[in-house]
Coordinates of C-alpha atoms in Angstrom, one line a residue:
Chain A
X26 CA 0.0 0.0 0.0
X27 CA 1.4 3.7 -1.0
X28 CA 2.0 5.7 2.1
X29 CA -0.6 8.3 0.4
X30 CA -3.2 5.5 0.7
X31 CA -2.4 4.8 4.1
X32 CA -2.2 7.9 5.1
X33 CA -6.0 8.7 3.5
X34 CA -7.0 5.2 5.1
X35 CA -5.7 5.8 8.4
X36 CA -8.0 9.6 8.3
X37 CA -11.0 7.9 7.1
X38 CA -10.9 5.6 10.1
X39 CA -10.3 8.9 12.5
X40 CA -13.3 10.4 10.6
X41 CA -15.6 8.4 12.5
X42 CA -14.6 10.2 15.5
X43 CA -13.2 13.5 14.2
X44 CA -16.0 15.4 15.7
X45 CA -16.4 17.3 18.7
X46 CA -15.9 14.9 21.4
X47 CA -18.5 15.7 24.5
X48 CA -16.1 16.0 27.2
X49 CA -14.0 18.5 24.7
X50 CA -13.5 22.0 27.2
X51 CA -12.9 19.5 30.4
X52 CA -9.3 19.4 32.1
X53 CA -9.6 23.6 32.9
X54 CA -10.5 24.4 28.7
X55 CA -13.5 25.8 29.6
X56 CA -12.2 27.9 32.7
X57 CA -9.8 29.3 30.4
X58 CA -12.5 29.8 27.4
X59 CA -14.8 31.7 30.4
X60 CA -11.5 33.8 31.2
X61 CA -11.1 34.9 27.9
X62 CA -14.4 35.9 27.4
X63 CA -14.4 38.1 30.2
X64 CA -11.3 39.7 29.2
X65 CA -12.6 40.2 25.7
X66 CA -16.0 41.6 26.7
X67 CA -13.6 44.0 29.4
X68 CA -11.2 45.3 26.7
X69 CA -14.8 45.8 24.0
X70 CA -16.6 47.8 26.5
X71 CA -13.2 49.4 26.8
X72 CA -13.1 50.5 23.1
X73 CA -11.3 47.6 21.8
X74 CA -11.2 46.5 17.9
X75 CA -10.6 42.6 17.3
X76 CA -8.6 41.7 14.4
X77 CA -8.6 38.4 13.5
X78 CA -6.0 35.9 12.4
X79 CA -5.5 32.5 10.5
X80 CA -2.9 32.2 8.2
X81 CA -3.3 28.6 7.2
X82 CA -7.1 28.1 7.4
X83 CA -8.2 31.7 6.4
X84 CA -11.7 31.1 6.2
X85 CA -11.8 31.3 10.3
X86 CA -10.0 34.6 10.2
X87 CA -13.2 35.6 8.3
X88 CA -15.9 34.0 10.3
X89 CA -14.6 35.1 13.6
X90 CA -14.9 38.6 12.8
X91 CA -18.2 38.0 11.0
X92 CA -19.4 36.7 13.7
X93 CA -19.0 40.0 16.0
X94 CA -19.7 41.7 13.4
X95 CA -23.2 41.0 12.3
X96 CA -23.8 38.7 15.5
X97 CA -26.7 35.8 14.7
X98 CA -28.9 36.7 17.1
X99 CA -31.2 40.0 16.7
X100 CA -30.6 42.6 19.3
X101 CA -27.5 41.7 20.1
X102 CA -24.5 44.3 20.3
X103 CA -22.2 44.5 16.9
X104 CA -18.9 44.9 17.7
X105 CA -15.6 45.9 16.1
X106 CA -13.8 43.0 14.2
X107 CA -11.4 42.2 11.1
X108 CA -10.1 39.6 9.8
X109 CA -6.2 40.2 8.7
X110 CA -5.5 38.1 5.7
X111 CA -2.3 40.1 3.8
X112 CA 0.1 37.3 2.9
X113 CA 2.3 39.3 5.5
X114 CA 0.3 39.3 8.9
X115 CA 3.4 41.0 10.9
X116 CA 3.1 43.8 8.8
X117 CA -0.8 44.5 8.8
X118 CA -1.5 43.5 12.1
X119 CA 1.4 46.2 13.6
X120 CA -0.6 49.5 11.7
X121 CA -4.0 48.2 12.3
X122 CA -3.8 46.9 16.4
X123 CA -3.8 49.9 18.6
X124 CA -3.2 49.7 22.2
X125 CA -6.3 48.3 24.4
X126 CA -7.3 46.1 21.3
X127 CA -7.7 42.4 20.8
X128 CA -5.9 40.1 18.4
X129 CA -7.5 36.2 18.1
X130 CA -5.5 33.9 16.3
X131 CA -6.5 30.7 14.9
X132 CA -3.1 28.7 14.0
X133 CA -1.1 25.6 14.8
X134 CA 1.9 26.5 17.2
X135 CA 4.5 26.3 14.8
X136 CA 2.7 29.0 12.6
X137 CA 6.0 31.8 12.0
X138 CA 3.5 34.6 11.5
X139 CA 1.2 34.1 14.0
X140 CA 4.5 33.8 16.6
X141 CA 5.5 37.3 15.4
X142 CA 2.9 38.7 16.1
X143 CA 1.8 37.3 19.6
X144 CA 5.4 38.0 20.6
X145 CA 4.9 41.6 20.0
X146 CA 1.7 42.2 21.5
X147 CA 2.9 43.5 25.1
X148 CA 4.7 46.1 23.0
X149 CA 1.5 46.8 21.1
X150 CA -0.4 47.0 24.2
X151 CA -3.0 44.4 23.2
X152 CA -4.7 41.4 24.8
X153 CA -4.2 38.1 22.9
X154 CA -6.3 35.0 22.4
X155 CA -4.8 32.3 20.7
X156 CA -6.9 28.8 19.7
X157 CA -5.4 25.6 18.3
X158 CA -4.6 22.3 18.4
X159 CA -1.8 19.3 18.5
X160 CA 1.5 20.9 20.3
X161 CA 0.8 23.5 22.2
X162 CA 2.5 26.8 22.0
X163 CA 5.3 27.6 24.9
X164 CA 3.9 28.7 28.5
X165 CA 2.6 32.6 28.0
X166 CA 2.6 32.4 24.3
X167 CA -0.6 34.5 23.9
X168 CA -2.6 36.1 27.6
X169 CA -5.8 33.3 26.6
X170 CA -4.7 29.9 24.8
X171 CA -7.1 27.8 24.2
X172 CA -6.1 24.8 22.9
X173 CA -7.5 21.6 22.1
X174 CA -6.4 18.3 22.4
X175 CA -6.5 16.4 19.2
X176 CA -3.7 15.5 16.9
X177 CA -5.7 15.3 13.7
X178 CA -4.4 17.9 11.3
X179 CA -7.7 18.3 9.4
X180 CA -9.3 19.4 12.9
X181 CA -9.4 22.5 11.7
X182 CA -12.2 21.2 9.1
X183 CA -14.8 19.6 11.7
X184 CA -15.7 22.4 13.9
X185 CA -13.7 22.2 16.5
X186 CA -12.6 25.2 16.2
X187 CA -15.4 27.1 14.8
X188 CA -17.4 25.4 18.1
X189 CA -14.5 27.4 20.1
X190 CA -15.2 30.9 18.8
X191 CA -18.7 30.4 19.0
X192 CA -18.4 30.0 22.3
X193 CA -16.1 32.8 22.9
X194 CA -18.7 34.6 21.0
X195 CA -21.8 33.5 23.3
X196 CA -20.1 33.9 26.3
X197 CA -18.3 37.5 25.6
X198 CA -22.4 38.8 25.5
X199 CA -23.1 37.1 28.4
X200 CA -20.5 39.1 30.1
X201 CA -22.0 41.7 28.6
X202 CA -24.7 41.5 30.6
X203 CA -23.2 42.1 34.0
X204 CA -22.0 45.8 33.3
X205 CA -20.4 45.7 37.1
X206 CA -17.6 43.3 36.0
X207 CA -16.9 44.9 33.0
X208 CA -14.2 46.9 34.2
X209 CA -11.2 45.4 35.5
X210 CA -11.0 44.9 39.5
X211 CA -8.8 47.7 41.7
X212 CA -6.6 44.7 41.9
X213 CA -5.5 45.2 38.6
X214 CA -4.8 48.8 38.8
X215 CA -1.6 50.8 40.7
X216 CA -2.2 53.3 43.1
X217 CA 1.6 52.9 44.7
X218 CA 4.3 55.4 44.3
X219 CA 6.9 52.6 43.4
X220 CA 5.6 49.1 41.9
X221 CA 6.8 46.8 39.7
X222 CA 4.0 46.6 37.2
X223 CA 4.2 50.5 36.7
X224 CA 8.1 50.7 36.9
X225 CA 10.0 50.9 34.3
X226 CA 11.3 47.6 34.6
X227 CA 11.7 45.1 31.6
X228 CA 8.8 47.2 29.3
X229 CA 8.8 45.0 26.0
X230 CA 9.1 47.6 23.2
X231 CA 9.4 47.2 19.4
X232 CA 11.6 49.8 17.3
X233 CA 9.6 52.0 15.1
X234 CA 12.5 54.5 13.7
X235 CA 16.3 53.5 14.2
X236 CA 18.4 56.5 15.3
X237 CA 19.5 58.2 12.7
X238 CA 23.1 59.6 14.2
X239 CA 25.7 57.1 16.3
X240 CA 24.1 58.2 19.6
X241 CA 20.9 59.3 19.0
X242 CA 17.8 58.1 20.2
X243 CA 15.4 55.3 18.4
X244 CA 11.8 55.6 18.3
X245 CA 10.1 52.8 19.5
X246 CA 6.5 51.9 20.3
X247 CA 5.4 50.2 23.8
X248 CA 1.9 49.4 25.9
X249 CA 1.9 52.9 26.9
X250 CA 2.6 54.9 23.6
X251 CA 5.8 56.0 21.1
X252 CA 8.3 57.1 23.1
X253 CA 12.4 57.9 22.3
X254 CA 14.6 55.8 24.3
X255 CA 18.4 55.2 24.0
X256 CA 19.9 52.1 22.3
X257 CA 23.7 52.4 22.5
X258 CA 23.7 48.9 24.6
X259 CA 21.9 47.0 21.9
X260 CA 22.7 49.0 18.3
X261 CA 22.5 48.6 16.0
X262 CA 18.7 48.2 15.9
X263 CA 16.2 48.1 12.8
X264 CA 12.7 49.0 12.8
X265 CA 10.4 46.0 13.9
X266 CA 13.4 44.6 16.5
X267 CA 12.0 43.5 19.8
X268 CA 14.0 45.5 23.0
X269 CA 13.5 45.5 26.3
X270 CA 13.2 49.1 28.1
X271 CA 14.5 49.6 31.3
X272 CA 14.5 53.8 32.6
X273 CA 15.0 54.7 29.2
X274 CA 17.6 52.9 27.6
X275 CA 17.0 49.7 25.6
X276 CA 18.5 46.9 27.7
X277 CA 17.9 43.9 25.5
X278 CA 17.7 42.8 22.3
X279 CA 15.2 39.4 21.7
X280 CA 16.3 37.6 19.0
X281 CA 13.5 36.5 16.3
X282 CA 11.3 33.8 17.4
X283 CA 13.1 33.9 21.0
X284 CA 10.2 32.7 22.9
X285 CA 7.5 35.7 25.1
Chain B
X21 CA -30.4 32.5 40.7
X22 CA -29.1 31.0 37.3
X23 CA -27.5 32.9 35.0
X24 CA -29.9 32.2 32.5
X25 CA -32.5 33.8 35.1
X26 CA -30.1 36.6 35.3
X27 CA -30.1 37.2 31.5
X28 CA -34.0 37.2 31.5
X29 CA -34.2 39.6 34.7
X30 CA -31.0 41.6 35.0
X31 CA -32.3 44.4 33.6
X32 CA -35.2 44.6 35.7
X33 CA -32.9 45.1 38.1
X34 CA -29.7 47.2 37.0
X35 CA -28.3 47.9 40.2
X36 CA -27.7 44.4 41.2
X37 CA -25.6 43.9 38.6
X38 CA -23.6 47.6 38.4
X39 CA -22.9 46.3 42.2
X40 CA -21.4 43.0 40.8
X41 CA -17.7 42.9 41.4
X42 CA -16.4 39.6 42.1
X43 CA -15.9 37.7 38.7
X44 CA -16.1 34.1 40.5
X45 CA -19.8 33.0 39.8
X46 CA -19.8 34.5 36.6
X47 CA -16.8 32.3 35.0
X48 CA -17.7 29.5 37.0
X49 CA -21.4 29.9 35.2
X50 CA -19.9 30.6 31.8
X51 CA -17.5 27.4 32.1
X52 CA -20.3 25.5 32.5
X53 CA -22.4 27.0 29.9
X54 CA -19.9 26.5 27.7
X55 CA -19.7 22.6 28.6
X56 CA -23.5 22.3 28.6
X57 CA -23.3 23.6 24.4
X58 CA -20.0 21.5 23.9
X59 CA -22.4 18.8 24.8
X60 CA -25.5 19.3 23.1
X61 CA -22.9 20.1 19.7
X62 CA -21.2 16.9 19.9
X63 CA -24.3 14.9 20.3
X64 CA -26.3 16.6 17.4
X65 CA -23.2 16.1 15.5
X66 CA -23.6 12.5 15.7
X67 CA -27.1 12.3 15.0
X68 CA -26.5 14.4 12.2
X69 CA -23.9 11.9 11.0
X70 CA -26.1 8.6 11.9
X71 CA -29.5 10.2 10.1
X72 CA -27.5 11.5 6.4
X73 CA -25.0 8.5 6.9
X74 CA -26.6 7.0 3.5
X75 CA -27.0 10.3 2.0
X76 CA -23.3 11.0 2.2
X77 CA -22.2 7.8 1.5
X78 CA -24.5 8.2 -2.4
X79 CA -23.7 11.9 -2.7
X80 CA -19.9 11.0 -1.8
X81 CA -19.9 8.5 -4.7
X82 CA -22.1 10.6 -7.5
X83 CA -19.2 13.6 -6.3
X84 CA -16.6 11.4 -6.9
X85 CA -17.3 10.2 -10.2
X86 CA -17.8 13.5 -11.4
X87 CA -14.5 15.0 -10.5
X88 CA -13.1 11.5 -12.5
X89 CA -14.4 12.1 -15.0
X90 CA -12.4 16.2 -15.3
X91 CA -15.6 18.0 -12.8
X92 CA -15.0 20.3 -10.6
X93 CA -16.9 22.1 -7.3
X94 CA -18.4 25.4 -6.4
X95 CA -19.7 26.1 -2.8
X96 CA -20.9 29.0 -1.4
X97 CA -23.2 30.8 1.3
X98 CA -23.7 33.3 3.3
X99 CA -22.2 35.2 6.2
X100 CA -20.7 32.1 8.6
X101 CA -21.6 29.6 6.1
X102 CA -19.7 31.4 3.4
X103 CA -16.9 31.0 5.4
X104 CA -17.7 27.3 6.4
X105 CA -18.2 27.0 2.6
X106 CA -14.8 28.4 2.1
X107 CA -13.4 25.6 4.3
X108 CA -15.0 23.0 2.8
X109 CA -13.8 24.0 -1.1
X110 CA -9.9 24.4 0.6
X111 CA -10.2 20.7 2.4
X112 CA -11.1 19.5 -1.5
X113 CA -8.4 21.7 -2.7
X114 CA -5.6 21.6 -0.5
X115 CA -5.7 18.6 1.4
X116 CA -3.3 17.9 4.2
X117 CA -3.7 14.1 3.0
X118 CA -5.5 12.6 0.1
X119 CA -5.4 13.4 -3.7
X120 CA -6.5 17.4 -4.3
X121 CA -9.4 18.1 -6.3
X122 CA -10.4 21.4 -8.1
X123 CA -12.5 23.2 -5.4
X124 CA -13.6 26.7 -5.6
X125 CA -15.1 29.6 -3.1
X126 CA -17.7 31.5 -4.7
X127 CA -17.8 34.1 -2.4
X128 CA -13.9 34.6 -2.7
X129 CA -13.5 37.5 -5.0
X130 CA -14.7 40.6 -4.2
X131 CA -14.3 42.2 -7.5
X132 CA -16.5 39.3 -9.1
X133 CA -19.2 39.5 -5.8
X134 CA -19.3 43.4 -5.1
X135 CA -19.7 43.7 -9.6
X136 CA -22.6 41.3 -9.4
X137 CA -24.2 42.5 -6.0
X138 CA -24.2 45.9 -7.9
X139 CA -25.1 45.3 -11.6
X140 CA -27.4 42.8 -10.9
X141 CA -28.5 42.3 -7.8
X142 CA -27.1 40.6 -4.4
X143 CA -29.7 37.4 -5.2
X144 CA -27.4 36.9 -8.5
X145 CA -24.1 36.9 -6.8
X146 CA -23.8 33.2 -7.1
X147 CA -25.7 31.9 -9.9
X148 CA -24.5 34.2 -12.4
X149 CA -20.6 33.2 -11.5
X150 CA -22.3 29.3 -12.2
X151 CA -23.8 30.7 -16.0
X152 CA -20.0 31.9 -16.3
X153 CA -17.6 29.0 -14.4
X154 CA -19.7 25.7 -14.7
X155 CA -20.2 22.7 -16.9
X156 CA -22.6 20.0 -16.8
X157 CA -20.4 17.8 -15.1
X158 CA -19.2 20.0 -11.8
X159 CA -20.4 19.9 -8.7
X160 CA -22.2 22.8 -7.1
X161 CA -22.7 23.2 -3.1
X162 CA -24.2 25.9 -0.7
X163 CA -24.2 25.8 2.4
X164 CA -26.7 27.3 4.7
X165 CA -28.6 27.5 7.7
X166 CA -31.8 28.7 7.0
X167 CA -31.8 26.4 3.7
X168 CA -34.0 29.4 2.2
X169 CA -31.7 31.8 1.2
X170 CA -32.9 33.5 -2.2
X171 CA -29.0 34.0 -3.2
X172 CA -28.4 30.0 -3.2
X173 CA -31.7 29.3 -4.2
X174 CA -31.4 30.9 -7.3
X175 CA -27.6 29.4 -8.1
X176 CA -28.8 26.2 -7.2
X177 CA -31.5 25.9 -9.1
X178 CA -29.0 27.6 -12.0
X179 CA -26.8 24.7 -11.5
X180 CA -29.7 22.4 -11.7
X181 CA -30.9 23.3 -15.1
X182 CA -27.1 23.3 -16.2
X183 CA -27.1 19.7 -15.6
X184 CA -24.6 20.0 -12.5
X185 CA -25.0 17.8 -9.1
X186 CA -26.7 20.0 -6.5
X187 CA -25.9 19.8 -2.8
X188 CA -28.0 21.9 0.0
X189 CA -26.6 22.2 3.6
X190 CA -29.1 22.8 5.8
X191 CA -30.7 23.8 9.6
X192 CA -33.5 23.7 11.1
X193 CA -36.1 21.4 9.1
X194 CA -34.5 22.6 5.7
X195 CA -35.7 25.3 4.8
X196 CA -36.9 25.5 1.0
X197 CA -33.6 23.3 0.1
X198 CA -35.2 20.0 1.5
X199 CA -38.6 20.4 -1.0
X200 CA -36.7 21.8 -4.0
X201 CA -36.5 19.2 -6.6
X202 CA -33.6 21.3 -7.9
X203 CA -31.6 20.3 -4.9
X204 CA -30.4 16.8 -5.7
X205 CA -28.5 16.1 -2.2
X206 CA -29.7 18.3 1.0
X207 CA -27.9 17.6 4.2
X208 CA -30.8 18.9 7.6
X209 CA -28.7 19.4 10.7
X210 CA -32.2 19.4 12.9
X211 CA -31.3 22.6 15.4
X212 CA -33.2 25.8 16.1
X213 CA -29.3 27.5 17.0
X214 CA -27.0 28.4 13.6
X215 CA -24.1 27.9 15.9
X216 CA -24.9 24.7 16.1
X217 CA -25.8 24.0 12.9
X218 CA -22.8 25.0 11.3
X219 CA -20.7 23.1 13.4
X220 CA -22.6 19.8 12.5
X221 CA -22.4 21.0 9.2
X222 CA -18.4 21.1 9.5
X223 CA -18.4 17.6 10.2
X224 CA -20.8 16.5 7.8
X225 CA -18.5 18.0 4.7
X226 CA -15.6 16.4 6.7
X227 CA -17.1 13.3 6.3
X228 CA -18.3 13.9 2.6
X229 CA -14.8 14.8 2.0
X230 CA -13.4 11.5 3.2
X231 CA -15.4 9.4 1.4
X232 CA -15.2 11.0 -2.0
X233 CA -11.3 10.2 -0.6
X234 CA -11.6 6.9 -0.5
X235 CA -13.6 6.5 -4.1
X236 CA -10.9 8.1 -5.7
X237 CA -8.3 6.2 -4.2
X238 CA -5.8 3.6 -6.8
X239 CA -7.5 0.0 -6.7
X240 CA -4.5 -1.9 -4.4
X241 CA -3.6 -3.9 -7.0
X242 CA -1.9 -1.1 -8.5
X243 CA -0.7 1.1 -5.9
X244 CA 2.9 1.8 -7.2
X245 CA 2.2 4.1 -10.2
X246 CA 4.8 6.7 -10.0
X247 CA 7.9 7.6 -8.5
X248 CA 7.8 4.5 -6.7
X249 CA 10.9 3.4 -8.8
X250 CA 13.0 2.0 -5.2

């Protein structure tokens, strides 16, 4: 038997239980799905525009922001969403994602663009949900991942996923519904004169305009804003290099697809 | 009180809820929602699959001696279903496994849908691309929830005089697509929620897809045709 035949043969026999399987969101799934649906209904009431992303099945990209869009049930609220689909995601999703915003990505782990771009999303400022299946992406990858486990590479054709943004979907208007949890606890924000969230410590940045003479100043974009910080420790820099800002001074460079 | 009694009531009651601060019981709510609709999806799935299993396995073999003998497939819808559509057409076209067949998205090109939707109307979006693209022996598919939308009406019933196979993906109790005799195959995923319609309906072009698969696979006798020289 050709491996191509094998390989078709050994599908057809998963096919009989490629579908959703009932106990799908158990082992903490739907705890995280729940958290991610809070924090996307928080950063919508916020102002938030989702852009949405799915390099190798595109079609997802499309029904995920459809989906907020023009919801399915009259009534309900419609809500800022695109789907990104330029062959170079990197590229569109840094001018279109503002900070506050949401970026949902529907890709394998391995996916190179998809990695680009939810490494850079502390600098953009934006919250990041991530869905997928087989090998999970590293620890902290995106802020939500939800990820499924199933090994079959066609899952992305027999709703697994589209069941997952559904949800996310259903349960971001529930959350709607409770307008008092809408804005993030005190817990979340800093009141102290000195803390480590507000410091200046370690802010992930990404470099917008190299400097232009040996010792001047790049400008780079962060969670806060643009802002002109000093690079001699890690020149030369170019623009879209990922840098670590510590009291004004780049600190760090991360190397491409160094891990978040 | 449930938080389905919540959604019914809360705003009879505003200042309960502009009180709420503590996230716990809502997540722990939505978590199980979420679990109770993963549920009820997988199980309609499967009764999806058990009641068309025959109508697959006939419309998988009609689909796959058509694109034998040189046909090819257009699928479309609407909205979600467009999208679901678009799926569908790229798991025929670019298969991770299996041999790939010639596939299209109707809905794909927005110079070709925004022309029609403006010269001729949004209900000719479809059909008129099957008068330009289609021969007698393709293949054409919408997919749908309501099974009554006038756009894929129309393209199917196009496609139908052409002499093409028709295939209806439906919700609810089908919709015009289940009565039409211009509708040679239609698939009713029996749900009042297009959410979960459309994911049945994911797994029912799945499972169409893997057995027009196998139909097209080499008879075993002759499995090494090419490049199988070692």
């Amino acid at each position: 038997m050709s491996s191509v035949v094998e390989g078709v043969t050994d599908q057809l026999a998963a096919s009989a239980s490629a579908g959703i399987p009932p106990d799908m969101l158990d082992g903490g799934l739907a705890r995280d799905l729940a958290d991610a649906s809070l924090s996307v209904a928080r950063r919508f009431q916020a102002g938030a525009t989702m852009w949405c992303i799915a390099p190798q099945w595109e079609p997802h990209a499309h029904h995920m922001a459809v989906e907020f869009v023009h919801p399915v049930i009259m009534g309900k609220r419609a809500l800022p969403a695109f789907a990104l689909t330029d062959q170079d995601v990197v590229a569109q999703a840094r001018s279109s994602v503002r900070p506050g915003d949401i970026v949902i990505a529907v890709a394998a782990a391995d996916d190179r663009g998809v990695r680009e771009v939810m490494r850079r999303i502390p600098a953009w400022g934006a919250t990041s949900v991530w869905i997928g299946s087989g090998a999970r992406p590293p620890s902290g990858a995106a802020d939500h991942v939800l990820w499924i486990d199933d090994t079959n590479p066609l899952a992305p054709a027999t709703g697994r996923f589209v069941i997952m943004y559904h949800l996310l979907w259903e349960l971001t208007h529930v959350c709607f519904e409770h307008p008092g949890l809408l804005t993030p606890p005190p817990a979340d924000e800093c009141t102290d004169e000195v803390c480590i969230t507000c410091s200046d410590e370690g802010r992930l940045a990404e470099v917008i305009l190299a400097p232009t003479t040996a010792y001047g100043d790049a400008l780079v974009r962060t969670a806060t804003g643009e802002e002109n910080i000093d690079v001699t420790l890690v020149a030369p820099v170019t623009p879209g290099d990922l840098v670590l800002v510590h009291a004004g001074s780049a600190i760090t460079r991360l190397d491409p697809e160094q891990s978040r | 009180m449930t938080s389905a009694d919540t959604e019914r009531t809360g705003f009879l009651y505003p200042f309960i809820d502009a009180d709420e601060h503590d996230p716990e019981s809502l997540l722990a709510d939505l978590a199980k929602s979420a679990q109770a609709k993963v549920h009820e999806s997988s199980a309609l799935q499967r009764s999806t699959l058990d009641e068309c299993a025959e109508l697959v396995a006939s419309a998988g073999a009609q689909m796959a001696e058509r694109f034998a003998s040189g046909g090819r497939m257009y699928a479309f819808g609407n909205g979600g279903s467009s999208t679901d559509a678009a799926t569908f057409a790229a798991l025929f076209a670019q298969p991770i496994t299996g041999r790939p067949l010639p596939a299209m998205n109707l809905a794909a090109d927005q110079a070709v849908v925004t022309a029609l939707g403006n010269d001729v109307g949004f209900e000719l979006v479809f059909s008129r691309q099957i008068i330009a693209h289609a021969s007698s022996r393709d293949i054409a598919v919408a997919m749908s929830t309501s099974g009554s939308s006038a756009d894929l009406m129309m393209a199917l019933g196009e496609a139908s005089r052409r002499g093409l196979m028709t295939i209806g993906f439906a919700g609810y109790e089908g919709g015009q697509m289940a009565t039409s005799s211009e509708v040679g195959y239609c698939f009713v995923v029996r749900s009042q929620s297009i959410h979960r319609i459309q994911e049945s309906q994911a797994l029912l072009g799945y499972q169409l897809w893997a057995t027009v698969q196998q139909h097209l696979m080499p008879a075993e006798s002759a499995p090494h045709r090419r490049g199988d020289t070692t």
